[in-house]
C-alpha cells in the first residue's frame, strides 16, 4: 500500500496544498511593475502627441481663416464692414477636453502670430479643461502669417512634424 500512497501524493501535488507560493506572487508583481514602467510613459507620450496634433490643427485652421479673410477684405484683423476678427480661444475645437489656450498674439491688418499654450502653462483655461496638461517636449507652439512655425521647447521638426 505504500506505493499507492506515494502515487496519490504525486497526483495531488504539493502534498495536498493549493494556492501560490510567495515566490510566485513576487515574480508576478515584479513582472507587472516592469510592464507598467514601460507602458505608462509610452501612453503618456502618445496622449501628448494627440493633444499637440489638435492644437496644431486649430492653429492651421485659424491661419487659413485669417488668410481667406485677408484675401476677401484686405486685412487679417477686420472683416466685412470693418468688424474685428475673432479667433478660437481653446484647442481642441471639436468639443474634446481643452488642453491648449489659443491666442492671436499679433493681429494687425498685415500680419498675425497665433500661439497655442498648454493649459498648465497658460493658467487661463476654463473649468473642466485639463489644467494640468503641459507639453514638456514642445511647450508653446506658434504660427505666423509667413508660415513660420516655432516651438518653445524641442525642435520644430519634432513638434510640427516636418
JSON list of C-alpha atoms in Angstrom, two decimals:
[
{"chain": "A", "resi": 1, "resn": "UNK", "atom": "CA", "xyz": [0.00, 0.00, 0.00]},
{"chain": "A", "resi": 2, "resn": "UNK", "atom": "CA", "xyz": [2.87, 2.34, 0.43]},
{"chain": "A", "resi": 3, "resn": "UNK", "atom": "CA", "xyz": [3.47, 2.66, -3.34]},
{"chain": "A", "resi": 4, "resn": "UNK", "atom": "CA", "xyz": [-0.15, 3.74, -3.84]},
{"chain": "A", "resi": 5, "resn": "UNK", "atom": "CA", "xyz": [0.15, 6.49, -1.27]},
{"chain": "A", "resi": 6, "resn": "UNK", "atom": "CA", "xyz": [3.18, 7.96, -2.97]},
{"chain": "A", "resi": 7, "resn": "UNK", "atom": "CA", "xyz": [1.37, 7.94, -6.31]},
{"chain": "A", "resi": 8, "resn": "UNK", "atom": "CA", "xyz": [-1.56, 9.75, -4.76]},
{"chain": "A", "resi": 9, "resn": "UNK", "atom": "CA", "xyz": [0.77, 12.34, -3.29]},
{"chain": "A", "resi": 10, "resn": "UNK", "atom": "CA", "xyz": [2.31, 12.91, -6.71]},
{"chain": "A", "resi": 11, "resn": "UNK", "atom": "CA", "xyz": [-1.12, 13.27, -8.32]},
{"chain": "A", "resi": 12, "resn": "UNK", "atom": "CA", "xyz": [-2.34, 15.74, -5.72]},
{"chain": "A", "resi": 13, "resn": "UNK", "atom": "CA", "xyz": [0.90, 17.77, -5.84]},
{"chain": "A", "resi": 14, "resn": "UNK", "atom": "CA", "xyz": [2.46, 19.73, -3.01]},
{"chain": "A", "resi": 15, "resn": "UNK", "atom": "CA", "xyz": [1.18, 17.23, -0.51]},
{"chain": "A", "resi": 16, "resn": "UNK", "atom": "CA", "xyz": [-2.44, 18.36, -0.84]},
{"chain": "A", "resi": 17, "resn": "UNK", "atom": "CA", "xyz": [-1.85, 22.11, -0.55]},
{"chain": "A", "resi": 18, "resn": "UNK", "atom": "CA", "xyz": [-3.25, 24.58, -3.07]},
{"chain": "A", "resi": 19, "resn": "UNK", "atom": "CA", "xyz": [-2.57, 28.24, -3.91]},
{"chain": "A", "resi": 20, "resn": "UNK", "atom": "CA", "xyz": [0.50, 30.24, -4.87]},
{"chain": "A", "resi": 21, "resn": "UNK", "atom": "CA", "xyz": [3.83, 30.44, -3.17]},
{"chain": "A", "resi": 22, "resn": "UNK", "atom": "CA", "xyz": [5.24, 33.74, -2.02]},
{"chain": "A", "resi": 23, "resn": "UNK", "atom": "CA", "xyz": [7.93, 33.50, -4.69]},
{"chain": "A", "resi": 24, "resn": "UNK", "atom": "CA", "xyz": [5.34, 33.09, -7.46]},
{"chain": "A", "resi": 25, "resn": "UNK", "atom": "CA", "xyz": [3.43, 36.13, -6.22]},
{"chain": "A", "resi": 26, "resn": "UNK", "atom": "CA", "xyz": [6.60, 38.24, -6.03]},
{"chain": "A", "resi": 27, "resn": "UNK", "atom": "CA", "xyz": [7.60, 37.28, -9.58]},
{"chain": "A", "resi": 28, "resn": "UNK", "atom": "CA", "xyz": [4.12, 38.24, -10.81]},
{"chain": "A", "resi": 29, "resn": "UNK", "atom": "CA", "xyz": [4.23, 41.61, -9.02]},
{"chain": "A", "resi": 30, "resn": "UNK", "atom": "CA", "xyz": [7.69, 42.36, -10.44]},
{"chain": "A", "resi": 31, "resn": "UNK", "atom": "CA", "xyz": [6.55, 41.50, -13.99]},
{"chain": "A", "resi": 32, "resn": "UNK", "atom": "CA", "xyz": [3.50, 43.74, -13.67]},
{"chain": "A", "resi": 33, "resn": "UNK", "atom": "CA", "xyz": [5.73, 46.55, -12.37]},
{"chain": "A", "resi": 34, "resn": "UNK", "atom": "CA", "xyz": [8.13, 46.22, -15.30]},
{"chain": "A", "resi": 35, "resn": "UNK", "atom": "CA", "xyz": [5.28, 46.23, -17.81]},
{"chain": "A", "resi": 36, "resn": "UNK", "atom": "CA", "xyz": [3.73, 49.30, -16.16]},
{"chain": "A", "resi": 37, "resn": "UNK", "atom": "CA", "xyz": [7.09, 51.09, -16.15]},
{"chain": "A", "resi": 38, "resn": "UNK", "atom": "CA", "xyz": [7.27, 50.60, -19.91]},
{"chain": "A", "resi": 39, "resn": "UNK", "atom": "CA", "xyz": [3.61, 51.18, -20.80]},
{"chain": "A", "resi": 40, "resn": "UNK", "atom": "CA", "xyz": [2.74, 54.29, -18.77]},
{"chain": "A", "resi": 41, "resn": "UNK", "atom": "CA", "xyz": [5.40, 56.63, -20.24]},
{"chain": "A", "resi": 42, "resn": "UNK", "atom": "CA", "xyz": [4.61, 55.37, -23.74]},
{"chain": "A", "resi": 43, "resn": "UNK", "atom": "CA", "xyz": [0.92, 56.04, -23.24]},
{"chain": "A", "resi": 44, "resn": "UNK", "atom": "CA", "xyz": [1.58, 59.49, -21.77]},
{"chain": "A", "resi": 45, "resn": "UNK", "atom": "CA", "xyz": [3.74, 60.42, -24.78]},
{"chain": "A", "resi": 46, "resn": "UNK", "atom": "CA", "xyz": [1.01, 59.14, -27.11]},
{"chain": "A", "resi": 47, "resn": "UNK", "atom": "CA", "xyz": [-1.62, 61.30, -25.38]},
{"chain": "A", "resi": 48, "resn": "UNK", "atom": "CA", "xyz": [0.63, 64.38, -25.53]},
{"chain": "A", "resi": 49, "resn": "UNK", "atom": "CA", "xyz": [1.21, 63.86, -29.27]},
{"chain": "A", "resi": 50, "resn": "UNK", "atom": "CA", "xyz": [-2.55, 63.62, -29.79]},
{"chain": "A", "resi": 51, "resn": "UNK", "atom": "CA", "xyz": [-3.22, 66.82, -27.86]},
{"chain": "A", "resi": 52, "resn": "UNK", "atom": "CA", "xyz": [-0.40, 68.58, -29.74]},
{"chain": "A", "resi": 53, "resn": "UNK", "atom": "CA", "xyz": [-1.95, 67.47, -33.04]},
{"chain": "A", "resi": 54, "resn": "UNK", "atom": "CA", "xyz": [-5.28, 69.02, -32.01]},
{"chain": "A", "resi": 55, "resn": "UNK", "atom": "CA", "xyz": [-3.54, 72.31, -31.15]},
{"chain": "A", "resi": 56, "resn": "UNK", "atom": "CA", "xyz": [-1.65, 72.33, -34.46]},
{"chain": "A", "resi": 57, "resn": "UNK", "atom": "CA", "xyz": [-4.89, 71.66, -36.34]},
{"chain": "A", "resi": 58, "resn": "UNK", "atom": "CA", "xyz": [-6.59, 74.55, -34.54]},
{"chain": "A", "resi": 59, "resn": "UNK", "atom": "CA", "xyz": [-3.67, 76.87, -35.36]},
{"chain": "A", "resi": 60, "resn": "UNK", "atom": "CA", "xyz": [-3.70, 75.83, -39.03]},
{"chain": "A", "resi": 61, "resn": "UNK", "atom": "CA", "xyz": [-7.49, 76.23, -39.33]},
{"chain": "A", "resi": 62, "resn": "UNK", "atom": "CA", "xyz": [-7.32, 79.69, -37.76]},
{"chain": "A", "resi": 63, "resn": "UNK", "atom": "CA", "xyz": [-4.46, 80.69, -40.07]},
{"chain": "A", "resi": 64, "resn": "UNK", "atom": "CA", "xyz": [-6.47, 79.52, -43.08]},
{"chain": "A", "resi": 65, "resn": "UNK", "atom": "CA", "xyz": [-9.48, 81.53, -41.89]},
{"chain": "A", "resi": 66, "resn": "UNK", "atom": "CA", "xyz": [-7.30, 84.63, -41.49]},
{"chain": "A", "resi": 67, "resn": "UNK", "atom": "CA", "xyz": [-5.78, 84.12, -44.97]},
{"chain": "A", "resi": 68, "resn": "UNK", "atom": "CA", "xyz": [-9.27, 83.84, -46.51]},
{"chain": "A", "resi": 69, "resn": "UNK", "atom": "CA", "xyz": [-10.27, 86.98, -44.63]},
{"chain": "A", "resi": 70, "resn": "UNK", "atom": "CA", "xyz": [-7.19, 88.81, -45.95]},
{"chain": "A", "resi": 71, "resn": "UNK", "atom": "CA", "xyz": [-7.99, 87.71, -49.50]},
{"chain": "A", "resi": 72, "resn": "UNK", "atom": "CA", "xyz": [-11.61, 88.85, -49.22]},
{"chain": "A", "resi": 73, "resn": "UNK", "atom": "CA", "xyz": [-11.19, 92.06, -47.20]},
{"chain": "A", "resi": 74, "resn": "UNK", "atom": "CA", "xyz": [-7.52, 93.01, -47.47]},
{"chain": "A", "resi": 75, "resn": "UNK", "atom": "CA", "xyz": [-6.92, 92.72, -43.72]},
{"chain": "A", "resi": 76, "resn": "UNK", "atom": "CA", "xyz": [-6.19, 89.98, -41.22]},
{"chain": "A", "resi": 77, "resn": "UNK", "atom": "CA", "xyz": [-7.72, 91.90, -38.34]},
{"chain": "A", "resi": 78, "resn": "UNK", "atom": "CA", "xyz": [-11.03, 93.14, -39.76]},
{"chain": "A", "resi": 79, "resn": "UNK", "atom": "CA", "xyz": [-13.72, 91.53, -41.84]},
{"chain": "A", "resi": 80, "resn": "UNK", "atom": "CA", "xyz": [-16.83, 92.76, -43.61]},
{"chain": "A", "resi": 81, "resn": "UNK", "atom": "CA", "xyz": [-17.85, 96.31, -42.68]},
{"chain": "A", "resi": 82, "resn": "UNK", "atom": "CA", "xyz": [-14.72, 96.71, -40.51]},
{"chain": "A", "resi": 83, "resn": "UNK", "atom": "CA", "xyz": [-15.88, 94.19, -37.89]},
{"chain": "A", "resi": 84, "resn": "UNK", "atom": "CA", "xyz": [-12.99, 92.85, -35.80]},
{"chain": "A", "resi": 85, "resn": "UNK", "atom": "CA", "xyz": [-11.99, 89.26, -36.50]},
{"chain": "A", "resi": 86, "resn": "UNK", "atom": "CA", "xyz": [-12.18, 86.81, -33.60]},
{"chain": "A", "resi": 87, "resn": "UNK", "atom": "CA", "xyz": [-10.16, 83.64, -33.34]},
{"chain": "A", "resi": 88, "resn": "UNK", "atom": "CA", "xyz": [-10.83, 80.46, -31.31]},
{"chain": "A", "resi": 89, "resn": "UNK", "atom": "CA", "xyz": [-9.54, 80.63, -27.75]},
{"chain": "A", "resi": 90, "resn": "UNK", "atom": "CA", "xyz": [-9.08, 76.94, -26.91]},
{"chain": "A", "resi": 91, "resn": "UNK", "atom": "CA", "xyz": [-7.99, 73.67, -28.51]},
{"chain": "A", "resi": 92, "resn": "UNK", "atom": "CA", "xyz": [-9.21, 71.20, -29.41]},
{"chain": "A", "resi": 93, "resn": "UNK", "atom": "CA", "xyz": [-12.04, 72.97, -31.17]},
{"chain": "A", "resi": 94, "resn": "UNK", "atom": "CA", "xyz": [-14.06, 69.79, -31.78]},
{"chain": "A", "resi": 95, "resn": "UNK", "atom": "CA", "xyz": [-15.53, 69.57, -28.28]},
{"chain": "A", "resi": 96, "resn": "UNK", "atom": "CA", "xyz": [-12.87, 67.38, -26.66]},
{"chain": "A", "resi": 97, "resn": "UNK", "atom": "CA", "xyz": [-11.31, 68.23, -23.31]},
{"chain": "A", "resi": 98, "resn": "UNK", "atom": "CA", "xyz": [-9.45, 71.53, -23.60]},
{"chain": "A", "resi": 99, "resn": "UNK", "atom": "CA", "xyz": [-5.67, 71.23, -23.25]},
{"chain": "A", "resi": 100, "resn": "UNK", "atom": "CA", "xyz": [-4.37, 74.36, -25.02]},
{"chain": "A", "resi": 101, "resn": "UNK", "atom": "CA", "xyz": [-5.21, 78.06, -24.82]},
{"chain": "A", "resi": 102, "resn": "UNK", "atom": "CA", "xyz": [-5.12, 79.75, -28.24]},
{"chain": "A", "resi": 103, "resn": "UNK", "atom": "CA", "xyz": [-4.40, 83.41, -28.83]},
{"chain": "A", "resi": 104, "resn": "UNK", "atom": "CA", "xyz": [-3.63, 85.83, -31.63]},
{"chain": "A", "resi": 105, "resn": "UNK", "atom": "CA", "xyz": [-0.62, 87.49, -30.01]},
{"chain": "A", "resi": 106, "resn": "UNK", "atom": "CA", "xyz": [-0.21, 89.70, -33.08]},
{"chain": "A", "resi": 107, "resn": "UNK", "atom": "CA", "xyz": [-3.24, 90.58, -35.19]},
{"chain": "A", "resi": 108, "resn": "UNK", "atom": "CA", "xyz": [-2.80, 93.62, -37.43]},
{"chain": "A", "resi": 109, "resn": "UNK", "atom": "CA", "xyz": [-4.16, 94.35, -40.90]},
{"chain": "A", "resi": 110, "resn": "UNK", "atom": "CA", "xyz": [-0.95, 92.99, -42.45]},
{"chain": "A", "resi": 111, "resn": "UNK", "atom": "CA", "xyz": [0.34, 90.34, -40.02]},
{"chain": "A", "resi": 112, "resn": "UNK", "atom": "CA", "xyz": [-0.67, 87.76, -37.45]},
{"chain": "A", "resi": 113, "resn": "UNK", "atom": "CA", "xyz": [1.01, 85.44, -34.98]},
{"chain": "A", "resi": 114, "resn": "UNK", "atom": "CA", "xyz": [-1.02, 82.66, -33.40]},
{"chain": "A", "resi": 115, "resn": "UNK", "atom": "CA", "xyz": [0.04, 80.79, -30.27]},
{"chain": "A", "resi": 116, "resn": "UNK", "atom": "CA", "xyz": [-1.10, 77.59, -28.58]},
{"chain": "A", "resi": 117, "resn": "UNK", "atom": "CA", "xyz": [-0.06, 77.36, -24.93]},
{"chain": "A", "resi": 118, "resn": "UNK", "atom": "CA", "xyz": [-0.59, 74.21, -22.82]},
{"chain": "A", "resi": 119, "resn": "UNK", "atom": "CA", "xyz": [-3.20, 74.83, -20.11]},
{"chain": "A", "resi": 120, "resn": "UNK", "atom": "CA", "xyz": [-0.78, 74.17, -17.24]},
{"chain": "A", "resi": 121, "resn": "UNK", "atom": "CA", "xyz": [1.45, 76.96, -18.56]},
{"chain": "A", "resi": 122, "resn": "UNK", "atom": "CA", "xyz": [-1.30, 79.32, -19.75]},
{"chain": "A", "resi": 123, "resn": "UNK", "atom": "CA", "xyz": [-3.23, 79.33, -16.50]},
{"chain": "A", "resi": 124, "resn": "UNK", "atom": "CA", "xyz": [-6.27, 80.69, -18.30]},
{"chain": "A", "resi": 125, "resn": "UNK", "atom": "CA", "xyz": [-8.15, 77.58, -19.39]},
{"chain": "A", "resi": 126, "resn": "UNK", "atom": "CA", "xyz": [-11.81, 77.30, -18.32]},
{"chain": "A", "resi": 127, "resn": "UNK", "atom": "CA", "xyz": [-13.21, 74.97, -15.68]},
{"chain": "A", "resi": 128, "resn": "UNK", "atom": "CA", "xyz": [-13.43, 71.39, -16.93]},
{"chain": "A", "resi": 129, "resn": "UNK", "atom": "CA", "xyz": [-10.29, 71.67, -19.01]},
{"chain": "A", "resi": 130, "resn": "UNK", "atom": "CA", "xyz": [-7.15, 69.65, -18.38]},
{"chain": "A", "resi": 131, "resn": "UNK", "atom": "CA", "xyz": [-5.38, 72.35, -16.38]},
{"chain": "A", "resi": 132, "resn": "UNK", "atom": "CA", "xyz": [-2.51, 70.00, -15.53]},
{"chain": "A", "resi": 133, "resn": "UNK", "atom": "CA", "xyz": [-1.57, 69.31, -19.17]},
{"chain": "A", "resi": 134, "resn": "UNK", "atom": "CA", "xyz": [1.90, 70.55, -20.03]},
{"chain": "A", "resi": 135, "resn": "UNK", "atom": "CA", "xyz": [3.71, 69.53, -23.17]},
{"chain": "A", "resi": 136, "resn": "UNK", "atom": "CA", "xyz": [7.29, 69.29, -21.93]},
{"chain": "A", "resi": 137, "resn": "UNK", "atom": "CA", "xyz": [8.52, 68.05, -25.32]},
{"chain": "A", "resi": 138, "resn": "UNK", "atom": "CA", "xyz": [7.35, 71.14, -27.26]},
{"chain": "A", "resi": 139, "resn": "UNK", "atom": "CA", "xyz": [5.72, 73.71, -24.96]},
{"chain": "A", "resi": 140, "resn": "UNK", "atom": "CA", "xyz": [4.10, 76.69, -26.65]},
{"chain": "A", "resi": 141, "resn": "UNK", "atom": "CA", "xyz": [3.56, 76.43, -30.42]},
{"chain": "A", "resi": 142, "resn": "UNK", "atom": "CA", "xyz": [3.41, 79.46, -32.74]},
{"chain": "A", "resi": 143, "resn": "UNK", "atom": "CA", "xyz": [2.43, 80.06, -36.34]},
{"chain": "A", "resi": 144, "resn": "UNK", "atom": "CA", "xyz": [2.55, 83.37, -38.22]},
{"chain": "A", "resi": 145, "resn": "UNK", "atom": "CA", "xyz": [1.30, 84.81, -41.50]},
{"chain": "A", "resi": 146, "resn": "UNK", "atom": "CA", "xyz": [4.52, 83.84, -43.31]},
{"chain": "A", "resi": 147, "resn": "UNK", "atom": "CA", "xyz": [4.01, 80.19, -42.39]},
{"chain": "A", "resi": 148, "resn": "UNK", "atom": "CA", "xyz": [6.85, 80.25, -39.87]},
{"chain": "A", "resi": 149, "resn": "UNK", "atom": "CA", "xyz": [6.34, 77.66, -37.13]},
{"chain": "A", "resi": 150, "resn": "UNK", "atom": "CA", "xyz": [8.14, 77.59, -33.80]},
{"chain": "A", "resi": 151, "resn": "UNK", "atom": "CA", "xyz": [8.11, 75.59, -30.58]},
{"chain": "A", "resi": 152, "resn": "UNK", "atom": "CA", "xyz": [9.23, 76.83, -27.18]},
{"chain": "A", "resi": 153, "resn": "UNK", "atom": "CA", "xyz": [10.96, 73.52, -26.43]},
{"chain": "A", "resi": 154, "resn": "UNK", "atom": "CA", "xyz": [12.20, 70.77, -28.72]},
{"chain": "A", "resi": 155, "resn": "UNK", "atom": "CA", "xyz": [12.82, 71.11, -32.42]},
{"chain": "A", "resi": 156, "resn": "UNK", "atom": "CA", "xyz": [10.39, 72.47, -34.97]},
{"chain": "A", "resi": 157, "resn": "UNK", "atom": "CA", "xyz": [10.69, 69.23, -36.96]},
{"chain": "A", "resi": 158, "resn": "UNK", "atom": "CA", "xyz": [9.82, 67.09, -33.96]},
{"chain": "A", "resi": 159, "resn": "UNK", "atom": "CA", "xyz": [6.98, 69.33, -32.74]},
{"chain": "A", "resi": 160, "resn": "UNK", "atom": "CA", "xyz": [5.41, 70.30, -36.07]},
{"chain": "A", "resi": 161, "resn": "UNK", "atom": "CA", "xyz": [6.09, 67.01, -37.85]},
{"chain": "A", "resi": 162, "resn": "UNK", "atom": "CA", "xyz": [8.28, 68.02, -40.78]}
]
